[in-house]
Amino acid sequence: MSHAEELRETIVSMQRELDMLRLETTHSRTLLDALDALLVVSGEDDPFAGVFSVLLPIFDAALAIALACPSDHDDTMECVASNDTGLIGSLWQPDAQLQKALRGRIVATLGSHDLGACTAAGDLVPGEDQPALYLPLTQHSRRGLLLLLRESGKPGFDRSHVILARKFSLLASHALAARDAHRREIESQRLKQLTDQLTDSQHALAHRANHDQLTGLPNRAHVQELVEERLARKRPGEKLALAFIDVDDFKRVNDIYGHDVGDALLRGIADRLSKQIRANDILGRISGDEFVVILDPFRERSEIVSLVRRISELLHQPFDLDGMQVKGSGSIGVALYPVHGRSYEALRRNADTAMYRAKTSAKGSVEFFNRALGRSMSERQCREQQLRAAFAARMFRCALQAKVDIRSGRIIGFETLLRWVDAQDVVHAPDTFLPIASELGLLDGITLMQMEELLSWLPQLDQRFGKDIVYSLNISAIQASHPGFMKTLIGRIAQSGRARNFMLELTEESLIWANTFQTDSLPLLREANIGIAIDDFGTGYSSLAMLTELTVDEIKIDRSFIACIQDRPHQQSILRAIGSLGRALGIDLVAEGIETENELAWLLDNSGIGAGQGFLFHRPAFIPELLEADLPGNGPPLSAITQSIIERLTKPAA
Ligand code: C2E
Ligand code: CA
Ligand code: CA
């Protein structure tokens, strides 16, 4: 061979190598692009499905089919992806070529294999002259392959394709494995997240089960658990105190201001209490308006005394709720471990008893448990039982007290005052049982009983005192806020046909705060022509300005204004102001609790008040006694002396 020929051959072979290098560079670039495309295939798709879509352009194939072996066995393959969507899902029996590819070999043929077993391939079975390329693919234990087919008659896949295919096959398997690993990593992260969430919600659930939703404080069951744990660890000589706090008049706050304000009040209280306790103490809400504070440990009784006093003062400070100033207070009872009880239940019960004593002696006060209290508690339970029995046996009766025209002494009305006459004929005053009756839900029934008694005596009363007498009935603020009860009562009065002879005495709160009274009951009362009086005027929340907004028929000025009025200049000016306002608005004024001649004299001389009630004129009496009393025919049941006072006082000075 000549030098020239040798040189030429060298150049040609270099040229070939250069071409090969170029080809490889192109391949690598193509492969990189392909891999990128492969890796972004969505996680939900079959990864094999992603592979073929990137191969079609590289290998210039007309048809690509991704086949995968379901689980481990090789006897059937399933088409998991294809650019001919009709093939997806078709089942293939691997022939010799497919088997080879499955074992990891790259096979380039002219389609001489048998695809007869393919269930759906039909006319797509590669013909004898159709070039085919088999690329094995593995993903973990999952095996599969890609089958690329060119149209019949086209040039077959050459060596460079096989090289490229080998690289691709390897790369793709690695890429898939990497993607799997990545996915597993994500999976495990997600799993961890889920576990964390689960643990969190388990904690939240446990918290929910143990804590009160409104205030976030430990609830009844949890408080018990916590205290029992503490008690179990107590050594001789170690002490603990349990303070039981009951919010005063909480039901009334709910009735008058609504439940949102009630809730806000409870939260406010929880907040104030939690600022008073030490880190080791326990604060819990054990029912609607009951809180407990456990002081653990304490040494001196004085520590507890000063703490409960502080709490009590704090609860007395008004709460600003929703822009409204709500007055609150809490009655507190305290029991000490071990002297007043060794178990949570005993301590709670005894603290509750002490609280009840505090509430009944003076709302908002503090009481420590003692043995005598234990006895009085059983008395209260006994009283409740008696009251229920009295209700069932209808042992309540009306006493009537005259309301008189203080200038003429004439009787213009009677106030109905409730009495409980027990089996021993002892007469109980309303203050001693009304609060319990109201708590027990008996009051509405009792009021209706009173109404019936009054109606049954009406003919005799008419005969004795005339048909113009107005009978007043006391209605509590809670009753006034219950439209159902009010409707029943108003209906009963209207049905009697004597509505003009009846008047309801309501407290200032009922008129101002009980919204349902204003919206539901007031119109009914007006329509029925039943009178409305404001009772105990001056002791509640109202202001004089309120009178201009409400249409009431009568104002009953509270006894506290009238007592010794002649000696109290400050009260005198208030009474004068109420008097002129009443006159200007055309509202009748009644002075309550007139007991002395001096009081009456002052009222006659100095106020425009026209009517009065009080022991000076008449003490409340049961209806039969009232009817029998030796009173002048149509005149007032006034004692001769009272009548003479009026005469003397009203006689113009000589
Ligand atoms: P109240 O409505 O202010 O009734 C007047 C109370 O003052 C009555 O006491 C009456 O006996 C008493 N009183 C009358 N004149 C004088 C007086 O000159 N001096 C003194 N010291 N007291 C006088 P009572 O009957 O014990 O009733 C007390 C309160 O119980 C009543 O105050 C009223 O708020 C309530 N009450 C009475 N009966 C009923 C009722 O049927 N339903 C409701 N919801 N409350 C009632
Ligand atoms: Ca009254
Ligand atoms: Ca009154």
XYZ file of C-alpha atoms and ligand atoms in Angstrom:
702
model
C 0.000 0.000 0.000
C 1.377 3.363 -0.918
C 1.919 6.015 1.641
C -0.759 8.057 0.080
C -3.209 5.169 0.415
C -2.189 4.556 4.034
C -2.651 8.200 4.812
C -5.973 8.223 3.130
C -7.109 5.200 5.104
C -5.921 6.777 8.363
C -7.814 9.976 7.561
C -10.936 7.990 6.665
C -10.768 6.010 9.917
C -10.158 9.197 11.884
C -13.059 10.718 10.086
C -15.140 7.670 11.111
C -14.050 8.004 14.736
C -14.828 11.708 14.612
C -18.248 10.891 13.239
C -18.701 8.363 16.000
C -17.680 10.955 18.588
C -20.047 13.485 17.096
C -22.775 10.889 17.132
C -22.051 10.068 20.765
C -22.145 13.734 21.698
C -25.462 14.106 19.939
C -26.660 10.938 21.647
C -25.626 12.127 25.044
C -27.372 15.410 24.513
C -30.465 13.650 23.255
C -30.328 11.226 26.149
C -30.029 13.996 28.669
C -33.067 15.717 27.206
C -34.893 12.401 27.144
C -34.039 11.715 30.756
C -35.204 15.131 31.795
C -38.489 14.488 30.049
C -38.695 11.081 31.677
C -38.156 12.399 35.172
C -40.859 15.008 34.973
C -43.500 12.461 34.039
C -46.152 12.805 36.702
C -45.908 10.426 39.634
C -49.319 8.973 39.017
C -48.426 7.712 35.512
C -46.719 4.421 34.933
C -43.010 5.276 34.777
C -42.651 2.955 31.787
C -45.256 5.031 30.052
C -43.052 8.059 30.414
C -40.072 6.364 28.869
C -41.444 5.619 25.481
C -42.768 9.089 24.834
C -39.220 10.392 24.865
C -37.882 7.601 22.720
C -40.024 7.997 19.653
C -38.167 11.017 18.250
C -34.699 9.673 19.147
C -35.168 6.340 17.482
C -37.370 7.610 14.726
C -39.942 4.910 15.437
C -43.514 4.864 14.210
C -44.851 2.812 17.068
C -43.643 2.364 20.629
C -45.030 -0.149 23.031
C -44.138 -0.349 26.725
C -44.703 -3.821 28.120
C -44.456 -4.671 31.783
C -44.645 -7.924 33.684
C -47.284 -7.707 36.306
C -45.681 -8.788 39.617
C -42.988 -11.456 39.348
C -44.118 -13.942 36.772
C -43.107 -13.605 33.170
C -45.765 -15.570 31.350
C -47.923 -12.580 30.502
C -47.012 -9.009 29.799
C -49.265 -6.046 29.756
C -49.049 -3.058 27.503
C -48.829 -0.140 29.942
C -48.255 2.579 27.387
C -48.185 3.148 23.685
C -48.560 5.966 21.223
C -51.353 3.813 19.836
C -53.726 4.152 22.759
C -55.834 1.218 21.533
C -53.016 -1.111 22.574
C -52.891 0.003 26.201
C -54.087 -2.769 28.460
C -53.514 -5.515 25.876
C -51.893 -8.730 27.108
C -48.811 -10.292 25.500
C -47.331 -13.762 25.733
C -43.575 -13.183 25.624
C -41.982 -15.000 22.660
C -38.285 -15.734 22.329
C -37.360 -12.128 21.433
C -39.364 -10.649 24.266
C -37.853 -13.206 26.658
C -34.364 -12.176 25.557
C -35.136 -8.529 26.074
C -36.685 -9.315 29.430
C -33.440 -10.968 30.460
C -31.669 -7.687 29.727
C -30.520 -7.983 26.144
C -31.057 -5.352 23.527
C -32.392 -6.905 20.386
C -32.717 -5.330 16.982
C -34.642 -7.409 14.459
C -36.658 -7.102 11.364
C -39.722 -8.225 13.277
C -39.218 -11.957 12.847
C -40.680 -12.810 16.224
C -44.123 -14.177 16.826
C -46.618 -11.764 18.257
C -49.547 -13.990 17.556
C -50.395 -14.307 21.209
C -50.970 -10.625 21.575
C -54.640 -10.224 22.274
C -55.095 -6.794 20.852
C -52.197 -6.140 18.544
C -54.149 -7.326 15.499
C -52.833 -5.771 12.345
C -50.038 -4.098 14.266
C -48.089 -7.320 14.547
C -44.740 -6.419 13.001
C -44.329 -7.888 9.607
C -41.256 -9.765 8.445
C -39.763 -6.619 7.008
C -40.734 -4.317 9.844
C -37.639 -3.206 11.832
C -38.030 -3.686 15.575
C -35.882 -2.723 18.567
C -36.302 -4.279 22.017
C -35.041 -2.319 25.010
C -35.095 -3.924 28.445
C -36.191 -1.716 31.327
C -36.176 -2.486 34.993
C -37.583 -0.649 37.882
C -36.782 -2.405 41.130
C -38.031 -5.899 40.828
C -40.430 -4.844 38.152
C -39.336 -5.833 34.705
C -40.438 -4.616 31.392
C -39.297 -3.614 27.957
C -39.867 -1.172 25.230
C -40.628 -2.283 21.749
C -39.942 0.249 19.021
C -41.174 -0.426 15.490
C -40.482 1.291 12.220
C -42.732 1.118 9.225
C -42.200 -1.815 6.878
C -39.568 -1.273 4.279
C -37.783 1.436 6.253
C -34.108 0.912 7.125
C -33.664 -1.152 10.277
C -32.095 -0.058 13.553
C -28.309 -0.024 13.224
C -25.444 -0.502 15.648
C -25.448 3.101 16.730
C -29.088 2.687 17.715
C -28.252 -0.378 19.688
C -25.456 1.481 21.485
C -27.751 4.380 22.130
C -30.465 2.023 23.249
C -28.102 0.307 25.682
C -27.098 3.614 27.176
C -30.677 4.707 27.324
C -31.873 1.488 28.815
C -29.263 1.728 31.563
C -29.807 5.376 32.194
C -33.557 5.038 32.220
C -33.414 2.166 34.697
C -31.131 4.194 36.954
C -33.248 7.287 36.544
C -36.382 5.366 37.419
C -34.666 3.833 40.408
C -33.517 7.278 41.475
C -36.970 8.660 40.974
C -38.357 5.799 43.009
C -35.920 6.481 45.779
C -36.865 10.136 45.676
C -40.506 9.244 45.731
C -39.919 6.872 48.627
C -38.169 9.691 50.426
C -41.153 11.963 49.779
C -43.459 9.155 50.785
C -41.654 8.660 54.036
C -41.675 12.399 54.652
C -45.382 12.477 53.956
C -45.819 9.514 56.223
C -43.928 11.297 58.946
C -46.074 14.374 58.415
C -49.171 12.240 58.664
C -47.923 10.590 61.820
C -47.158 14.009 63.281
C -50.605 15.250 62.356
C -52.129 12.158 63.850
C -50.182 12.599 67.063
C -51.193 16.266 67.147
C -54.834 15.471 66.682
C -54.558 12.742 69.288
C -53.168 15.334 71.695
C -55.912 17.756 70.646
C -58.508 15.073 71.255
C -57.112 14.259 74.651
C -57.032 17.983 75.426
C -60.601 18.313 74.232
C -61.720 15.450 76.382
C -60.008 16.955 79.405
C -60.704 20.627 78.909
C -63.667 22.882 78.748
C -64.141 24.314 75.263
C -65.226 27.751 76.337
C -62.447 28.654 78.744
C -59.785 26.073 77.925
C -59.625 25.119 81.606
C -59.538 21.511 82.874
C -63.094 20.161 83.046
C -64.870 18.330 85.829
C -63.448 14.872 85.108
C -59.922 16.134 84.552
C -59.923 18.264 87.703
C -60.945 15.205 89.656
C -58.159 13.184 88.040
C -55.547 15.862 88.738
C -56.597 16.333 92.350
C -56.753 12.611 93.044
C -53.205 12.286 91.708
C -52.058 15.037 94.042
C -53.868 13.557 97.023
C -52.329 10.137 96.402
C -48.873 11.682 96.728
C -49.585 13.597 99.934
C -47.453 12.748 102.954
C -48.593 13.193 106.555
C -48.734 16.868 107.459
C -49.069 18.107 103.855
C -52.118 20.212 103.111
C -54.219 21.295 100.159
C -57.210 23.610 99.805
C -60.130 23.467 97.408
C -62.057 26.674 96.723
C -65.422 26.285 95.025
C -66.513 29.408 93.152
C -70.068 29.847 91.936
C -70.858 32.841 89.735
C -73.753 34.735 91.269
C -76.910 35.209 89.206
C -75.339 33.680 86.137
C -78.672 32.382 84.912
C -79.996 35.895 85.138
C -77.080 37.271 83.129
C -77.891 34.699 80.447
C -81.591 35.497 80.527
C -81.149 39.223 80.551
C -78.158 39.819 78.292
C -78.184 36.669 76.187
C -75.863 33.669 75.964
C -73.025 35.392 74.128
C -72.587 37.823 76.961
C -72.922 34.939 79.427
C -70.112 33.098 77.633
C -67.962 36.197 77.548
C -68.500 36.646 81.280
C -67.319 33.086 81.958
C -64.225 33.640 79.844
C -63.560 36.903 81.643
C -63.841 35.175 84.996
C -61.547 32.325 83.912
C -59.054 34.921 82.785
C -59.100 36.832 86.065
C -58.860 33.649 88.118
C -55.977 32.238 86.147
C -53.936 35.347 86.902
C -54.312 34.763 90.633
C -53.124 31.206 90.974
C -49.567 29.944 91.309
C -47.906 27.641 88.805
C -48.560 24.520 90.841
C -52.186 25.348 91.642
C -55.077 23.995 89.580
C -57.924 26.023 88.135
C -60.849 24.250 86.495
C -64.402 24.837 85.359
C -66.527 21.996 86.626
C -69.917 23.055 85.319
C -71.783 25.977 83.752
C -71.039 28.651 86.299
C -68.848 26.742 88.751
C -65.083 26.982 89.011
C -62.657 25.353 91.407
C -59.219 26.460 92.491
C -56.922 23.946 94.131
C -54.161 25.467 96.199
C -51.435 22.971 96.488
C -49.577 23.169 98.750
C -50.293 25.683 101.500
C -49.029 26.060 105.024
C -51.039 28.749 106.765
C -54.774 29.205 106.594
C -54.070 32.916 106.119
C -52.604 32.168 102.654
C -55.953 30.782 101.549
C -57.901 33.535 103.242
C -56.005 36.249 101.420
C -56.190 34.449 98.091
C -59.946 33.843 98.140
C -60.491 37.375 99.328
C -58.447 38.653 96.388
C -60.438 36.465 93.994
C -63.706 37.658 95.477
C -62.705 41.317 95.074
C -61.652 40.720 91.489
C -64.985 39.126 90.627
C -66.811 42.122 92.048
C -65.164 44.480 89.597
C -67.487 45.034 86.622
C -66.735 43.203 83.392
C -66.636 45.099 80.147
C -68.324 42.678 77.737
C -69.168 43.738 74.233
C -69.104 47.347 75.355
C -71.541 46.522 78.145
C -70.665 46.869 81.808
C -71.815 43.700 83.510
C -71.729 43.521 87.282
C -70.618 40.154 88.556
C -69.697 38.418 91.731
C -68.881 34.936 92.849
C -69.746 33.161 96.070
C -66.837 31.097 97.344
C -66.674 28.086 99.621
C -63.436 26.520 100.848
C -62.651 23.047 102.152
C -59.249 21.972 103.430
C -57.409 18.675 103.090
C -57.231 16.661 105.255
C -59.498 18.208 107.917
C -62.605 18.593 105.742
C -62.167 15.547 103.587
C -59.565 13.112 102.320
C -60.952 12.523 98.840
C -61.627 14.934 95.992
C -65.318 14.163 96.138
C -65.590 14.928 99.855
C -63.595 18.147 99.490
C -65.660 19.300 96.527
C -68.942 18.508 98.230
C -67.982 20.304 101.421
C -66.593 23.315 99.579
C -69.868 23.391 97.627
C -71.813 23.392 100.885
C -69.697 26.260 102.216
C -70.233 28.113 98.927
C -73.964 27.680 99.244
C -73.868 29.143 102.724
C -71.833 32.092 101.402
C -74.370 32.666 98.633
C -77.380 32.571 100.890
C -75.903 34.751 103.619
C -74.478 37.377 101.241
C -73.908 36.867 97.538
C -70.274 37.309 96.624
C -68.972 36.386 100.076
C -66.545 33.680 101.208
C -67.199 30.864 103.649
C -65.020 28.062 105.025
C -66.536 24.655 105.599
C -67.301 23.470 109.132
C -69.340 20.668 110.618
C -72.374 22.832 111.395
C -72.524 23.730 107.711
C -72.700 20.092 106.795
C -75.848 19.817 108.843
C -77.412 22.932 107.312
C -76.793 21.531 103.868
C -78.942 18.577 104.544
C -81.514 21.063 105.773
C -81.456 22.812 102.417
C -82.004 19.513 100.641
C -84.835 18.882 103.001
C -86.293 22.310 102.161
C -86.141 21.560 98.467
C -88.063 18.381 99.043
C -90.641 20.180 101.152
C -91.066 22.826 98.497
C -91.656 20.286 95.780
C -94.196 18.551 97.972
C -95.852 21.916 98.727
C -96.070 22.607 95.022
C -97.654 19.244 94.325
C -100.155 19.832 97.155
C -100.813 23.463 96.070
C -99.957 24.858 99.486
C -99.286 28.392 98.236
C -101.693 31.194 98.968
C -102.230 34.816 98.128
C -101.989 37.537 100.711
C -103.279 40.915 99.635
C -101.976 44.269 100.731
C -104.008 47.397 100.058
C -102.741 50.209 97.918
C -104.437 53.419 99.000
C -104.964 56.925 97.744
C -102.932 58.707 100.398
C -105.083 61.819 100.247
C -108.482 60.202 100.641
C -107.519 56.919 102.269
C -109.615 55.088 99.663
C -108.412 51.627 98.561
C -107.508 51.691 94.883
C -105.821 48.346 94.538
C -104.300 45.276 96.144
C -100.878 43.786 95.679
C -100.793 40.003 95.619
C -98.035 38.679 97.864
C -97.168 35.028 97.905
C -97.208 32.891 101.050
C -96.336 29.277 101.629
C -98.454 27.730 104.380
C -96.835 24.471 105.415
C -98.419 21.365 106.923
C -97.923 22.795 110.434
C -99.731 25.963 109.342
C -96.504 27.938 109.530
C -96.666 30.826 107.059
C -93.427 31.351 105.122
C -92.528 34.750 103.630
C -91.616 34.735 99.940
C -87.996 35.778 100.478
C -87.374 32.503 102.314
C -88.456 30.217 99.496
C -88.831 32.164 96.241
C -85.177 31.850 95.166
C -85.258 28.052 95.655
C -88.657 27.779 93.958
C -87.266 29.732 91.023
C -84.144 27.522 90.892
C -86.322 24.417 91.012
C -88.421 25.777 88.134
C -91.590 25.911 90.234
C -92.203 29.648 90.137
C -94.195 29.827 86.911
C -96.595 27.192 88.164
C -96.914 28.981 91.490
C -97.719 32.311 89.806
C -100.431 30.663 87.738
C -101.830 29.074 90.932
C -101.969 32.522 92.519
C -103.789 33.850 89.504
C -106.397 31.094 89.781
C -106.904 31.764 93.479
C -107.374 35.457 92.804
C -109.851 34.815 90.006
C -111.846 32.399 92.142
C -112.324 35.088 94.828
C -112.998 37.896 92.397
C -116.815 37.937 92.788
C -116.564 38.328 96.579
C -113.763 40.878 96.290
C -115.856 42.845 93.804
C -118.742 42.849 96.182
C -116.625 43.993 99.075
C -114.318 46.561 97.448
C -115.996 47.429 94.165
C -115.235 46.557 90.593
C -112.602 49.239 90.006
C -109.952 47.713 92.223
C -106.723 46.799 90.422
C -104.917 43.641 91.506
C -101.149 43.579 91.073
C -99.146 40.447 90.534
C -95.368 40.228 91.034
C -93.394 38.830 88.099
C -89.674 38.048 88.428
C -87.174 39.192 85.793
C -86.604 35.595 84.738
C -90.305 35.033 84.258
C -90.590 38.259 82.268
C -87.874 37.049 79.923
C -89.739 33.838 79.091
C -92.240 34.637 76.319
C -93.957 31.255 76.655
C -94.858 31.790 80.286
C -95.858 35.419 79.701
C -98.154 34.404 76.885
C -99.884 31.818 79.082
C -100.334 34.265 81.928
C -101.577 37.093 79.712
C -103.919 34.678 77.969
C -105.381 33.555 81.302
C -105.967 37.139 82.443
C -107.505 38.127 79.107
C -109.762 35.082 79.215
C -111.194 36.220 82.565
C -112.625 39.254 80.811
C -111.255 41.467 83.590
C -107.881 42.467 82.172
C -108.407 46.114 83.200
C -108.433 44.976 86.839
C -104.967 43.457 86.613
C -101.509 44.866 86.699
C -98.116 43.163 86.532
C -95.302 44.402 88.744
C -91.996 44.064 86.968
C -88.540 45.013 88.126
C -86.470 47.551 86.250
C -84.241 44.826 84.829
C -87.157 43.068 83.191
C -88.082 46.212 81.362
C -84.643 47.262 80.304
C -82.740 44.091 79.588
C -85.177 41.336 78.853
C -85.350 41.862 75.140
C -87.885 39.147 74.636
C -90.136 40.953 77.086
C -90.013 44.133 75.037
C -90.505 42.412 71.713
C -92.871 39.548 72.570
C -94.715 40.208 75.821
C -95.078 43.986 76.044
C -97.246 44.238 72.900
C -99.467 41.398 74.198
C -99.907 43.164 77.530
C -100.801 46.403 75.796
C -103.233 44.710 73.493
C -104.913 42.920 76.394
C -105.117 46.177 78.379
C -103.207 44.801 81.354
C -101.398 47.435 83.436
C -97.649 47.528 83.985
C -95.900 48.752 87.112
C -92.193 49.164 87.775
C -91.550 47.603 91.156
C -88.854 48.606 93.656
C -88.089 51.665 91.558
C -84.697 53.184 92.311
C -82.947 49.985 93.365
C -82.209 48.547 89.951
C -80.387 49.635 86.860
C -82.791 52.191 85.493
C -82.414 55.888 85.218
C -85.006 58.596 85.232
C -84.377 59.050 81.528
C -85.573 55.488 80.962
C -89.038 56.475 82.071
C -89.452 58.727 79.068
C -88.847 55.782 76.758
C -91.089 53.198 78.382
C -94.814 53.267 78.570
C -95.612 52.081 82.076
C -98.723 52.861 84.084
C -97.294 52.954 87.559
C -94.019 53.417 89.390
C -93.636 51.896 92.823
C -90.921 53.788 94.636
C -88.868 51.434 96.728
C -89.229 51.358 100.480
C -85.576 52.333 100.928
C -86.448 55.836 99.607
C -89.478 56.209 101.809
C -87.999 55.087 105.139
C -87.484 58.174 107.312
C -87.889 60.376 104.270
C -88.624 63.376 106.482
C -85.036 63.283 107.782
C -83.167 62.667 104.527
C -82.731 65.769 102.370
C -80.879 63.911 99.626
C -83.643 61.321 99.214
C -86.164 64.132 99.349
C -84.733 65.802 96.252
C -84.731 62.498 94.393
C -88.348 61.890 95.348
C -89.317 65.386 94.211
C -87.626 64.778 90.846
C -89.351 61.419 90.407
C -92.634 63.081 91.405
C -92.474 65.832 88.829
C -91.303 63.467 86.107
C -94.157 61.076 86.896
C -96.686 63.876 86.727
C -95.232 65.164 83.454
C -95.421 61.703 81.920
C -98.811 60.859 83.399
C -97.477 57.842 85.309
C -99.073 57.024 88.683
C -96.649 57.023 91.597
C -96.896 54.700 94.574
C -94.777 55.037 97.699
C -93.947 51.601 99.099
C -93.495 50.690 102.747
C -95.003 53.699 104.472
C -94.686 52.813 108.130
C -94.901 56.028 110.070
C -97.048 59.105 110.314
C -94.005 61.278 109.757
C -93.259 59.603 106.455
C -96.827 60.006 105.332
C -96.923 63.626 106.487
C -93.840 64.459 104.509
C -95.195 62.736 101.398
C -98.500 64.569 101.631
C -96.854 67.938 102.050
C -93.925 67.651 99.715
C -94.516 65.210 96.899
C -96.929 64.726 94.123
C -97.126 61.043 94.987
C -100.753 60.000 94.991
C -100.775 56.449 96.301
C -99.079 54.490 99.010
C -98.687 51.055 100.499
C -97.355 50.147 103.877
C -97.937 48.787 107.317
C -99.236 52.175 108.398
C -102.321 51.502 106.272
C -102.569 47.791 106.005
C -100.635 44.608 106.574
C -100.944 41.866 103.951
C -103.794 39.470 104.756
C -105.174 36.270 103.254
C -108.261 36.838 101.133
C -110.850 35.169 103.430
C -109.575 37.192 106.394
C -109.578 40.351 104.315
C -113.182 39.758 103.333
C -114.207 39.139 106.923
C -112.321 42.060 108.407
C -114.398 44.717 109.996
C -113.857 47.422 107.449
C -116.155 50.209 106.373
C -118.307 49.147 103.386
C -116.600 50.507 100.338
C -114.018 52.352 102.319
C -110.425 51.564 103.111
C -109.411 48.875 105.588
C -107.651 51.565 107.510
C -107.390 51.711 111.203
C -109.259 54.576 112.769
C -105.998 56.117 113.782
C -104.628 56.104 110.214
C -107.793 57.669 108.954
C -107.555 60.375 111.509
C -103.927 61.021 110.574
C -104.888 61.523 106.961
C -107.679 63.808 107.934
C -105.436 65.820 110.190
C -102.618 66.001 107.697
C -104.750 66.953 104.755
C -106.808 69.554 106.604
C -105.749 72.999 105.424
C -103.915 74.870 108.143
C -106.225 77.120 110.108
P -92.346 43.673 96.984
O -92.932 43.386 95.676
O -91.589 44.933 97.151
O -93.519 43.552 97.997
C -93.646 44.367 99.101
C -93.057 43.709 100.294
O -92.908 44.677 101.301
C -93.958 42.636 100.870
O -93.157 41.707 101.525
C -94.720 43.396 101.898
O -95.240 42.602 102.919
C -93.660 44.309 102.427
N -94.212 45.515 103.013
C -95.347 46.159 102.671
N -95.485 47.250 103.424
C -94.418 47.298 104.264
C -94.011 48.200 105.288
O -94.645 49.190 105.610
N -92.869 47.917 105.933
C -92.127 46.820 105.649
N -91.022 46.609 106.322
N -92.477 45.950 104.674
C -93.626 46.205 103.990
P -93.313 40.199 101.177
O -94.706 39.838 101.044
O -92.468 39.456 102.160
O -92.655 40.094 99.762
C -91.317 40.308 99.590
C -90.965 40.288 98.145
O -91.187 39.005 97.580
C -91.833 41.200 97.318
O -91.366 42.485 97.406
C -91.670 40.616 95.957
O -90.475 41.089 95.363
C -91.537 39.172 96.242
N -92.787 38.509 95.982
C -93.855 38.413 96.777
N -94.803 37.703 96.176
C -94.346 37.358 94.958
C -94.866 36.635 93.860
O -95.994 36.149 93.867
N -94.092 36.470 92.772
C -92.867 37.005 92.716
N -92.154 36.819 91.613
N -92.336 37.699 93.711
C -93.073 37.872 94.843
Ca -94.193 44.161 94.304
Ca -91.729 46.595 95.791
